[in-house]
CSV table of C-alpha atoms and ligand atoms in Angstrom, one decimal:
chain,number,residue,atom,x,y,z
A,1,SER,CA,-25.9,-1.0,-14.7
A,2,SER,CA,-24.0,0.5,-12.8
A,3,ILE,CA,-21.7,-0.7,-9.6
A,4,GLN,CA,-19.5,1.2,-6.6
A,5,VAL,CA,-16.7,-1.1,-5.2
A,6,PHE,CA,-14.3,0.5,-2.3
A,7,ALA,CA,-10.4,-1.1,-1.6
A,8,PRO,CA,-8.8,0.1,1.2
A,9,ALA,CA,-5.6,1.9,1.2
A,10,THR,CA,-2.4,-0.9,2.6
A,11,VAL,CA,0.7,-0.6,4.3
A,12,ALA,CA,3.2,-2.6,2.4
A,13,ASN,CA,6.5,-4.3,3.1
A,14,VAL,CA,5.7,-4.3,6.8
A,15,VAL,CA,9.2,-3.3,7.9
A,16,CYS,CA,10.3,-6.3,7.3
A,17,GLY,CA,9.1,-7.8,4.2
A,18,PHE,CA,9.9,-5.5,1.5
A,19,ASP,CA,8.7,-6.1,-1.6
A,20,VAL,CA,6.0,-9.6,-0.1
A,21,LEU,CA,3.9,-8.5,2.8
A,22,GLY,CA,1.3,-6.6,3.0
A,23,PHE,CA,-2.0,-5.8,5.1
A,24,ALA,CA,-4.8,-3.8,4.2
A,25,VAL,CA,-6.8,-1.2,6.8
A,26,ASN,CA,-10.2,-1.0,6.9
A,27,GLU,CA,-10.3,3.2,6.4
A,28,PRO,CA,-9.2,5.3,4.6
A,29,GLY,CA,-10.1,3.4,1.1
A,30,ASP,CA,-10.6,4.3,-3.0
A,31,GLU,CA,-14.1,4.0,-4.3
A,32,VAL,CA,-15.2,3.7,-7.9
A,33,ILE,CA,-19.3,4.2,-9.5
A,34,MET,CA,-18.3,2.0,-13.6
A,35,ARG,CA,-21.3,2.3,-15.6
A,36,ARG,CA,-22.0,0.2,-18.9
A,37,THR,CA,-22.6,2.4,-21.7
A,38,ASN,CA,-23.3,2.2,-25.6
A,39,LYS,CA,-20.3,3.0,-26.8
A,40,ALA,CA,-17.3,0.5,-26.6
A,41,GLY,CA,-14.0,1.5,-24.9
A,42,ILE,CA,-14.0,3.4,-21.4
A,43,THR,CA,-14.3,6.9,-20.4
A,44,ILE,CA,-13.4,8.4,-17.3
A,45,SER,CA,-15.6,11.1,-16.1
A,46,LYS,CA,-15.0,12.4,-13.4
A,47,ILE,CA,-12.1,12.3,-10.7
A,48,THR,CA,-12.8,13.5,-6.9
A,49,GLY,CA,-10.5,14.0,-4.5
A,50,ASP,CA,-6.6,14.1,-6.5
A,51,ASP,CA,-6.1,17.4,-6.6
A,52,GLY,CA,-6.3,17.3,-10.7
A,53,ARG,CA,-3.0,15.2,-10.6
A,54,LEU,CA,-4.2,11.9,-12.1
A,55,PRO,CA,-5.2,12.0,-15.8
A,56,LEU,CA,-8.4,11.3,-17.2
A,57,ASN,CA,-7.2,10.1,-20.2
A,58,PRO,CA,-8.5,6.4,-20.2
A,59,ALA,CA,-4.9,5.2,-21.8
A,60,LYS,CA,-2.7,7.4,-19.4
A,61,ASN,CA,-5.4,6.1,-16.1
A,62,THR,CA,-3.8,2.9,-14.1
A,63,VAL,CA,-7.4,2.2,-13.2
A,64,SER,CA,-8.7,2.2,-17.4
A,65,VAL,CA,-5.7,1.2,-18.7
A,66,SER,CA,-6.6,-2.2,-15.6
A,67,VAL,CA,-9.6,-2.8,-16.6
A,68,GLN,CA,-8.6,-2.8,-20.3
A,69,HIS,CA,-5.9,-5.5,-19.6
A,70,TYR,CA,-8.4,-7.3,-18.1
A,71,LEU,CA,-11.1,-7.1,-20.8
A,72,GLN,CA,-9.5,-8.0,-23.7
A,73,SER,CA,-8.1,-11.1,-21.3
A,74,ILE,CA,-11.9,-12.0,-21.4
A,75,GLY,CA,-11.8,-12.1,-25.2
A,76,ARG,CA,-15.2,-8.9,-24.2
A,77,THR,CA,-13.5,-5.3,-25.6
A,78,ASP,CA,-16.9,-5.0,-27.8
A,79,ILE,CA,-18.0,-3.5,-24.1
A,80,GLY,CA,-18.4,0.3,-23.4
A,81,LEU,CA,-17.8,1.9,-19.9
A,82,ASP,CA,-17.7,4.4,-17.9
A,83,ILE,CA,-15.7,5.1,-14.6
A,84,GLU,CA,-15.4,7.1,-11.7
A,85,LEU,CA,-12.9,7.6,-9.3
A,86,HIS,CA,-12.9,9.2,-5.8
A,87,LYS,CA,-10.0,9.3,-4.1
A,88,LYS,CA,-10.2,9.6,-0.1
A,89,MET,CA,-6.0,9.8,0.5
A,90,PRO,CA,-3.3,11.4,-1.1
A,91,ILE,CA,-1.7,10.4,-3.8
A,92,GLY,CA,2.0,9.6,-2.9
A,93,SER,CA,1.1,8.9,0.4
A,94,GLY,CA,2.9,4.9,0.8
A,95,LEU,CA,-0.1,4.1,2.1
A,96,GLY,CA,-1.3,2.2,-2.0
A,97,SER,CA,-3.4,5.4,-3.7
A,98,SER,CA,-3.0,4.0,-7.2
A,99,SER,CA,-3.8,0.4,-5.3
A,100,ALA,CA,-6.5,0.5,-4.1
A,101,SER,CA,-7.6,3.0,-7.7
A,102,THR,CA,-7.1,-0.2,-9.4
A,103,VAL,CA,-8.1,-2.9,-7.5
A,104,ALA,CA,-12.0,-1.1,-7.1
A,105,GLY,CA,-11.7,-0.6,-10.7
A,106,LEU,CA,-10.7,-4.6,-10.9
A,107,PHE,CA,-13.3,-5.6,-8.3
A,108,ALA,CA,-16.3,-3.4,-10.1
A,109,ILE,CA,-15.7,-4.8,-14.1
A,110,LYS,CA,-14.9,-8.5,-12.0
A,111,THR,CA,-18.5,-8.3,-11.0
A,112,LEU,CA,-20.2,-6.7,-13.6
A,113,MET,CA,-19.4,-9.4,-16.2
A,114,GLY,CA,-20.5,-11.7,-13.4
A,115,ASP,CA,-17.0,-13.2,-13.4
A,116,ASP,CA,-17.0,-15.7,-10.1
A,117,THR,CA,-13.5,-16.5,-10.4
A,118,ASP,CA,-11.2,-15.8,-7.3
A,119,ALA,CA,-10.3,-12.7,-6.6
A,120,SER,CA,-6.5,-12.9,-6.5
A,121,THR,CA,-7.1,-14.1,-10.4
A,122,LEU,CA,-7.3,-10.2,-10.8
A,123,LEU,CA,-3.5,-9.9,-9.0
A,124,PRO,CA,-1.5,-9.7,-12.9
A,125,PHE,CA,-4.2,-7.2,-14.0
A,126,ALA,CA,-3.5,-4.6,-10.9
A,127,MET,CA,0.4,-5.4,-10.6
A,128,LYS,CA,0.5,-4.3,-14.4
A,129,GLY,CA,-0.9,-1.2,-13.1
A,130,GLU,CA,1.6,-0.6,-10.5
A,131,GLU,CA,4.2,-0.8,-13.0
A,132,MET,CA,2.2,1.4,-15.4
A,133,ALA,CA,2.5,3.7,-11.7
A,134,CYS,CA,5.4,3.2,-10.2
A,135,GLY,CA,8.0,1.3,-12.8
A,136,HIS,CA,7.5,-1.6,-11.1
A,137,GLY,CA,5.0,-4.4,-10.9
A,138,HIS,CA,5.1,-4.8,-6.4
A,139,ALA,CA,1.9,-7.1,-5.4
A,140,ASP,CA,2.2,-6.1,-1.6
A,141,ASN,CA,-0.8,-3.1,-2.0
A,142,VAL,CA,-2.5,-4.8,-4.6
A,143,ALA,CA,-2.3,-8.7,-3.0
A,144,PRO,CA,-3.8,-7.0,0.6
A,145,ALA,CA,-6.1,-4.8,-0.7
A,146,LEU,CA,-8.2,-7.9,-3.0
A,147,MET,CA,-7.3,-9.9,-0.1
A,148,GLY,CA,-8.5,-8.4,2.7
A,149,GLY,CA,-5.9,-9.0,5.9
A,150,PHE,CA,-2.5,-9.6,5.8
A,151,VAL,CA,-0.8,-10.8,2.4
A,152,LEU,CA,2.2,-13.2,1.8
A,153,ILE,CA,4.0,-12.8,-1.9
A,154,ARG,CA,5.4,-16.0,-1.4
A,155,SER,CA,7.5,-16.0,-5.0
A,156,TYR,CA,6.5,-13.3,-8.0
A,157,GLU,CA,7.5,-16.5,-10.4
A,158,PRO,CA,4.9,-18.0,-10.4
A,159,LEU,CA,3.0,-16.0,-8.2
A,160,ASP,CA,1.8,-17.5,-5.4
A,161,VAL,CA,0.8,-15.6,-2.5
A,162,VAL,CA,-0.6,-16.7,0.7
A,163,ARG,CA,-2.9,-15.2,2.8
A,164,LEU,CA,-1.8,-14.7,6.7
A,165,PRO,CA,-3.9,-14.8,9.9
A,166,HIS,CA,-3.3,-11.9,12.2
A,167,PRO,CA,-4.2,-11.8,16.0
A,168,ALA,CA,-7.5,-10.1,16.5
A,169,ASN,CA,-6.1,-7.7,18.7
A,170,LEU,CA,-3.6,-5.6,17.1
A,171,TRP,CA,-4.6,-1.8,16.0
A,172,CYS,CA,-2.2,0.0,13.6
A,173,ALA,CA,-1.8,3.6,14.6
A,174,ILE,CA,-0.9,5.2,11.0
A,175,VAL,CA,0.4,9.2,9.7
A,176,PHE,CA,1.4,10.5,6.7
A,177,PRO,CA,4.0,13.4,6.1
A,178,ASP,CA,2.9,15.8,4.0
A,179,VAL,CA,5.6,15.2,1.8
A,180,ASP,CA,5.9,14.3,-1.7
A,181,VAL,CA,7.6,10.7,-1.8
A,182,PRO,CA,7.1,8.9,-5.0
A,183,THR,CA,7.6,5.2,-5.7
A,184,ARG,CA,9.8,5.3,-7.9
A,185,GLU,CA,12.3,7.6,-6.4
A,186,ALA,CA,11.8,5.8,-3.2
A,187,ARG,CA,13.1,2.2,-5.6
A,188,GLN,CA,15.7,3.9,-6.7
A,189,ILE,CA,17.6,5.0,-4.0
A,190,ILE,CA,17.4,1.3,-2.6
A,191,ARG,CA,21.1,-0.2,-2.2
A,192,ASN,CA,21.2,-3.5,-5.0
A,193,LYS,CA,23.7,-5.5,-3.0
A,194,ILE,CA,22.9,-6.4,0.6
A,195,GLN,CA,25.4,-7.6,2.9
A,196,MET,CA,24.9,-11.5,4.0
A,197,LYS,CA,25.2,-10.3,7.6
A,198,ASP,CA,22.4,-8.0,6.6
A,199,ALA,CA,20.5,-10.7,5.2
A,200,VAL,CA,20.7,-13.2,8.1
A,201,THR,CA,19.3,-10.4,10.3
A,202,GLN,CA,16.2,-9.6,8.1
A,203,TRP,CA,15.2,-13.2,7.4
A,204,GLY,CA,15.4,-13.7,11.0
A,205,ASN,CA,13.2,-10.8,11.0
A,206,ILE,CA,10.2,-11.7,8.9
A,207,ALA,CA,10.3,-15.2,9.9
A,208,GLY,CA,9.8,-14.0,13.2
A,209,LEU,CA,6.8,-11.9,12.3
A,210,VAL,CA,5.0,-14.1,10.5
A,211,SER,CA,5.4,-17.2,13.2
A,212,GLY,CA,4.0,-13.9,15.1
A,213,LEU,CA,0.7,-13.4,12.7
A,214,PHE,CA,0.7,-17.9,13.7
A,215,MET,CA,1.4,-17.8,17.3
A,216,GLN,CA,-0.7,-14.5,17.5
A,217,ASP,CA,2.1,-13.4,20.0
A,218,ILE,CA,2.4,-10.3,19.8
A,219,ASP,CA,4.9,-9.5,21.4
A,220,LEU,CA,7.1,-11.9,18.8
A,221,ILE,CA,5.4,-9.2,16.0
A,222,GLY,CA,6.9,-6.9,17.2
A,223,ARG,CA,10.3,-7.5,18.2
A,224,SER,CA,10.5,-9.3,14.8
A,225,MET,CA,9.4,-5.7,13.3
A,226,LYS,CA,12.8,-4.4,12.4
A,227,ASP,CA,13.9,-3.6,8.7
A,228,VAL,CA,18.8,-3.0,8.1
A,229,LEU,CA,18.4,-2.6,3.9
A,230,VAL,CA,15.6,-0.6,3.4
A,231,GLU,CA,14.4,1.9,6.0
A,232,PRO,CA,17.8,3.2,6.8
A,233,VAL,CA,17.8,4.3,3.5
A,234,ARG,CA,14.1,5.5,2.8
A,235,SER,CA,14.3,7.1,6.6
A,236,MET,CA,15.6,9.9,5.7
A,237,LEU,CA,13.0,11.6,2.9
A,238,ILE,CA,10.5,11.6,5.8
A,239,PRO,CA,10.7,14.6,8.8
A,240,ASP,CA,11.9,13.9,12.1
A,241,PHE,CA,11.2,10.2,11.0
A,242,TYR,CA,13.2,8.9,14.3
A,243,VAL,CA,12.0,11.2,16.6
A,244,MET,CA,8.9,10.3,16.4
A,245,ARG,CA,9.6,6.8,16.5
A,246,GLU,CA,10.5,6.9,19.7
A,247,LEU,CA,7.9,9.5,20.5
A,248,ALA,CA,5.4,6.2,19.5
A,249,MET,CA,7.3,3.5,21.3
A,250,GLU,CA,7.1,6.0,24.6
A,251,MET,CA,3.8,5.5,24.4
A,252,GLY,CA,3.1,2.1,23.9
A,253,ALA,CA,3.6,1.1,20.6
A,254,VAL,CA,4.2,-2.6,19.9
A,255,SER,CA,6.6,-1.4,16.5
A,256,PHE,CA,7.1,0.8,14.3
A,257,GLY,CA,8.0,2.0,10.6
A,258,ILE,CA,7.6,2.8,7.4
A,259,SER,CA,4.4,2.5,5.6
A,260,GLY,CA,5.5,0.8,2.2
A,261,SER,CA,7.3,3.2,0.4
A,262,GLY,CA,6.5,6.8,2.7
A,263,PRO,CA,6.5,9.2,4.0
A,264,SER,CA,3.2,8.1,5.9
A,265,VAL,CA,4.6,6.3,9.2
A,266,PHE,CA,2.7,3.5,11.1
A,267,ALA,CA,2.9,1.4,14.2
A,268,PHE,CA,1.3,-1.1,15.5
A,269,THR,CA,0.0,-0.9,19.2
A,270,ARG,CA,-2.0,-3.2,21.0
A,271,ASP,CA,-5.5,-1.6,22.0
A,272,GLU,CA,-7.6,1.3,19.6
A,273,ASP,CA,-7.2,3.5,22.3
A,274,THR,CA,-3.7,3.7,22.0
A,275,ALA,CA,-3.2,4.1,18.4
A,276,LYS,CA,-6.0,6.7,18.6
A,277,ARG,CA,-3.3,8.9,21.2
A,278,ILE,CA,-0.4,7.6,19.3
A,279,THR,CA,-1.8,8.9,16.4
A,280,ALA,CA,-2.9,12.2,18.2
A,281,LYS,CA,0.8,13.1,19.6
A,282,LEU,CA,2.1,12.7,16.4
A,283,GLN,CA,0.0,14.5,13.7
A,284,GLN,CA,0.7,17.2,16.7
A,285,HIS,CA,4.5,16.7,16.8
A,286,LEU,CA,4.1,16.7,12.3
A,287,THR,CA,2.6,20.0,12.5
A,288,SER,CA,5.1,21.6,14.7
A,289,ILE,CA,7.8,20.7,13.1
A,290,LYS,CA,8.9,23.4,9.6
A,291,ILE,CA,9.8,21.5,6.8
A,292,GLY,CA,12.5,23.2,4.8
A,293,SER,CA,13.9,23.1,1.4
A,294,ASN,CA,16.8,20.8,0.4
A,295,ALA,CA,20.0,22.7,-0.6
A,296,TYR,CA,19.6,23.5,-4.4
A,297,VAL,CA,21.9,26.5,-6.7
A,298,SER,CA,19.7,29.5,-7.2
B,1,HSE,N1,7.0,-2.8,-2.0
B,1,HSE,C1,6.8,-1.4,-2.2
B,1,HSE,C2,8.1,-0.7,-1.6
B,1,HSE,C3,5.4,-0.7,-1.6
B,1,HSE,O1,7.9,-0.3,-0.9
B,1,HSE,O2,8.9,0.0,-2.6
B,1,HSE,C4,5.6,0.0,-2.4
B,1,HSE,O3,4.2,1.0,-1.7
């Protein structure tokens, strides 16, 4: 038997909720095709859309490793599986690329095994995949990819994940500046200690954002999406971040920020047309700026 599963791209952090908030988008998303085979163990027969960057070795690929963890947990390492992975988004883009693949793989094996427990039971396995991909098992991409919509990670230990509502007329524009920002490195540059006054600003904003989601108050959502902790540092890795923000806000965006660890950026809008116009404008801007190299000793 064989199964084909889609898992969506996700926007982690949602500006002020570093490691605790994320939402899923309708597209793009990755696809996994999983087949039962006769020989015990996992093989990966094909990966497309990765420019040859992902390992076919099942001991090194986050999808197969997470699936293997799942099989161990249910005591079924006897079964044989072959995996095809079709990537539909760039790696290291800040769109939860590794999460989408891992979640698709886990959802596929859960379904093949006839396991009808809630999808959220897969979260610990998906988080292990994230840990392998970037050195840290955050859940703000994998949880929304698994559960859909907006998700809050209220606590990591113990894991406590809460689905949040959102206004029906909230749209999202996303663009990907074509620079490589590995999450591992984007996490290393963040400050370890923060000032109390910054913490106060941040928790006011995140409480405001969550309230806005419940109250369907897009103005409150917009004015709460400010980040004094992470964005000031990470924005330096993104070409023309503040210019793009100004362009988006001038065109009617409700908010603008970094998607996950970047370099993708996103804007919320009140309608689809504005989201499309902002995407087009930012894409046009990005192709017209020249991205130079850093200084180096030659
Ligand atoms: N919360 C994570 C980070 C998301 O910002 O590093 C990575 O996609």
